[in-house]
Amino acid sequence: MADKTTIVRRLFDDVWSKGNVKLLDEIVTTDYAHNDPMNDLQGPDAMKDLVKKYRSAFPDCRIDIDELLTAGDKVVARWRYSGTQTGQFEGMPPTGRHATGPGITIFRFQGDRVQESHSTWDALGMMQQLGVVTLPGKAARVSR
């Protein structure tokens, strides 16, 4: 049985940061459930489409792990996303802006595969950095 932290690292490094979506067939269950502030989906094929959508909009997409914790059948990852929007995203034309922010995911395993994940990440901060959303009295944070 593979080490759970190694599987989570492969999910972030190989799938998200390198775009190797075929790996999902090996590391998630057929009934895998993904939950985050912008996306709730089921199954490896839906997850492949999600990764492709983000990597198409942010070809330099990276997710770097800051910390991993394990407990029983769970792994908790604290991570940071970064990428430059050079493709269409959620109906928005490319902005050419770079966005970065934090996230945390709780992965639940069934054997040596991820069966479920629950993420929280700074989706609002990303939209602010892209210049799509502004808050009253707040200037959008823009990275260049």
PDB file of N, CA and C in Angstrom, residues 15-16 21 24-25 28-34 36 39-54:
ATOM      1  N   VAL A  15      -0.587  15.962 -10.959  1.00  0.00           N
ATOM      2  CA  VAL A  15      -1.882  16.237 -11.586  1.00  0.00           C
ATOM      3  C   VAL A  15      -2.079  17.744 -11.769  1.00  0.00           C
ATOM      4  N   TRP A  16      -2.077  18.497 -10.662  1.00  0.00           N
ATOM      5  CA  TRP A  16      -2.360  19.933 -10.758  1.00  0.00           C
ATOM      6  C   TRP A  16      -1.215  20.720 -11.390  1.00  0.00           C
ATOM      7  N   VAL A  21      -3.422  14.281 -15.894  1.00  0.00           N
ATOM      8  CA  VAL A  21      -4.748  13.884 -15.417  1.00  0.00           C
ATOM      9  C   VAL A  21      -4.974  12.371 -15.466  1.00  0.00           C
ATOM     10  N   LEU A  24      -5.065  10.362 -12.225  1.00  0.00           N
ATOM     11  CA  LEU A  24      -6.253  10.315 -11.369  1.00  0.00           C
ATOM     12  C   LEU A  24      -6.886   8.924 -11.354  1.00  0.00           C
ATOM     13  N   ASP A  25      -6.793   8.195 -12.462  1.00  0.00           N
ATOM     14  CA  ASP A  25      -7.348   6.844 -12.508  1.00  0.00           C
ATOM     15  C   ASP A  25      -6.673   5.920 -11.497  1.00  0.00           C
ATOM     16  N   VAL A  28      -7.466   8.098  -7.306  1.00  0.00           N
ATOM     17  CA  VAL A  28      -8.778   8.366  -6.721  1.00  0.00           C
ATOM     18  C   VAL A  28      -9.710   7.190  -7.010  1.00  0.00           C
ATOM     19  N   THR A  29     -10.713   7.024  -6.163  1.00  0.00           N
ATOM     20  CA  THR A  29     -11.692   5.956  -6.350  1.00  0.00           C
ATOM     21  C   THR A  29     -12.664   6.330  -7.473  1.00  0.00           C
ATOM     22  N   THR A  30     -13.380   5.339  -7.977  1.00  0.00           N
ATOM     23  CA  THR A  30     -14.348   5.599  -9.049  1.00  0.00           C
ATOM     24  C   THR A  30     -15.511   6.466  -8.568  1.00  0.00           C
ATOM     25  N   ASP A  31     -15.771   6.476  -7.255  1.00  0.00           N
ATOM     26  CA  ASP A  31     -16.842   7.311  -6.702  1.00  0.00           C
ATOM     27  C   ASP A  31     -16.290   8.542  -5.974  1.00  0.00           C
ATOM     28  N   TYR A  32     -15.067   8.925  -6.312  1.00  0.00           N
ATOM     29  CA  TYR A  32     -14.408  10.077  -5.694  1.00  0.00           C
ATOM     30  C   TYR A  32     -15.316  11.304  -5.689  1.00  0.00           C
ATOM     31  N   ALA A  33     -15.368  12.006  -4.554  1.00  0.00           N
ATOM     32  CA  ALA A  33     -16.147  13.238  -4.416  1.00  0.00           C
ATOM     33  C   ALA A  33     -15.206  14.389  -4.081  1.00  0.00           C
ATOM     34  N   HIS A  34     -15.246  15.428  -4.905  1.00  0.00           N
ATOM     35  CA  HIS A  34     -14.414  16.627  -4.730  1.00  0.00           C
ATOM     36  C   HIS A  34     -15.331  17.773  -4.341  1.00  0.00           C
ATOM     37  N   ASP A  36     -15.208  21.944  -3.114  1.00  0.00           N
ATOM     38  CA  ASP A  36     -14.488  23.185  -2.815  1.00  0.00           C
ATOM     39  C   ASP A  36     -15.420  24.365  -3.056  1.00  0.00           C
ATOM     40  N   ASN A  39     -16.377  24.372  -6.838  1.00  0.00           N
ATOM     41  CA  ASN A  39     -16.611  23.132  -7.592  1.00  0.00           C
ATOM     42  C   ASN A  39     -16.962  21.977  -6.672  1.00  0.00           C
ATOM     43  N   ASP A  40     -18.101  21.367  -6.910  1.00  0.00           N
ATOM     44  CA  ASP A  40     -18.466  20.103  -6.272  1.00  0.00           C
ATOM     45  C   ASP A  40     -18.687  19.128  -7.417  1.00  0.00           C
ATOM     46  N   LEU A  41     -17.969  18.016  -7.392  1.00  0.00           N
ATOM     47  CA  LEU A  41     -18.086  17.069  -8.490  1.00  0.00           C
ATOM     48  C   LEU A  41     -17.827  15.656  -8.018  1.00  0.00           C
ATOM     49  N   GLN A  42     -18.154  14.709  -8.883  1.00  0.00           N
ATOM     50  CA  GLN A  42     -18.061  13.291  -8.548  1.00  0.00           C
ATOM     51  C   GLN A  42     -17.341  12.546  -9.659  1.00  0.00           C
ATOM     52  N   GLY A  43     -16.377  11.717  -9.268  1.00  0.00           N
ATOM     53  CA  GLY A  43     -15.718  10.801 -10.187  1.00  0.00           C
ATOM     54  C   GLY A  43     -14.432  11.334 -10.792  1.00  0.00           C
ATOM     55  N   PRO A  44     -13.558  10.423 -11.206  1.00  0.00           N
ATOM     56  CA  PRO A  44     -12.271  10.831 -11.777  1.00  0.00           C
ATOM     57  C   PRO A  44     -12.398  11.605 -13.087  1.00  0.00           C
ATOM     58  N   ASP A  45     -13.377  11.289 -13.929  1.00  0.00           N
ATOM     59  CA  ASP A  45     -13.511  12.007 -15.193  1.00  0.00           C
ATOM     60  C   ASP A  45     -13.900  13.467 -14.970  1.00  0.00           C
ATOM     61  N   ALA A  46     -14.780  13.715 -14.012  1.00  0.00           N
ATOM     62  CA  ALA A  46     -15.158  15.091 -13.688  1.00  0.00           C
ATOM     63  C   ALA A  46     -13.959  15.845 -13.112  1.00  0.00           C
ATOM     64  N   MET A  47     -13.137  15.155 -12.327  1.00  0.00           N
ATOM     65  CA  MET A  47     -11.936  15.780 -11.769  1.00  0.00           C
ATOM     66  C   MET A  47     -10.929  16.094 -12.875  1.00  0.00           C
ATOM     67  N   LYS A  48     -10.797  15.202 -13.848  1.00  0.00           N
ATOM     68  CA  LYS A  48      -9.910  15.451 -14.992  1.00  0.00           C
ATOM     69  C   LYS A  48     -10.351  16.714 -15.727  1.00  0.00           C
ATOM     70  N   ASP A  49     -11.664  16.857 -15.950  1.00  0.00           N
ATOM     71  CA  ASP A  49     -12.185  18.040 -16.629  1.00  0.00           C
ATOM     72  C   ASP A  49     -11.900  19.314 -15.832  1.00  0.00           C
ATOM     73  N   LEU A  50     -12.007  19.227 -14.507  1.00  0.00           N
ATOM     74  CA  LEU A  50     -11.733  20.380 -13.652  1.00  0.00           C
ATOM     75  C   LEU A  50     -10.269  20.813 -13.766  1.00  0.00           C
ATOM     76  N   VAL A  51      -9.356  19.858 -13.677  1.00  0.00           N
ATOM     77  CA  VAL A  51      -7.929  20.165 -13.789  1.00  0.00           C
ATOM     78  C   VAL A  51      -7.640  20.770 -15.160  1.00  0.00           C
ATOM     79  N   LYS A  52      -8.210  20.187 -16.211  1.00  0.00           N
ATOM     80  CA  LYS A  52      -7.993  20.713 -17.563  1.00  0.00           C
ATOM     81  C   LYS A  52      -8.519  22.143 -17.687  1.00  0.00           C
ATOM     82  N   LYS A  53      -9.677  22.422 -17.073  1.00  0.00           N
ATOM     83  CA  LYS A  53     -10.259  23.768 -17.121  1.00  0.00           C
ATOM     84  C   LYS A  53      -9.310  24.783 -16.485  1.00  0.00           C
ATOM     85  N   TYR A  54      -8.802  24.461 -15.304  1.00  0.00           N
ATOM     86  CA  TYR A  54      -7.895  25.393 -14.622  1.00  0.00           C
ATOM     87  C   TYR A  54      -6.571  25.518 -15.366  1.00  0.00           C
TER      88      TYR A  54
END
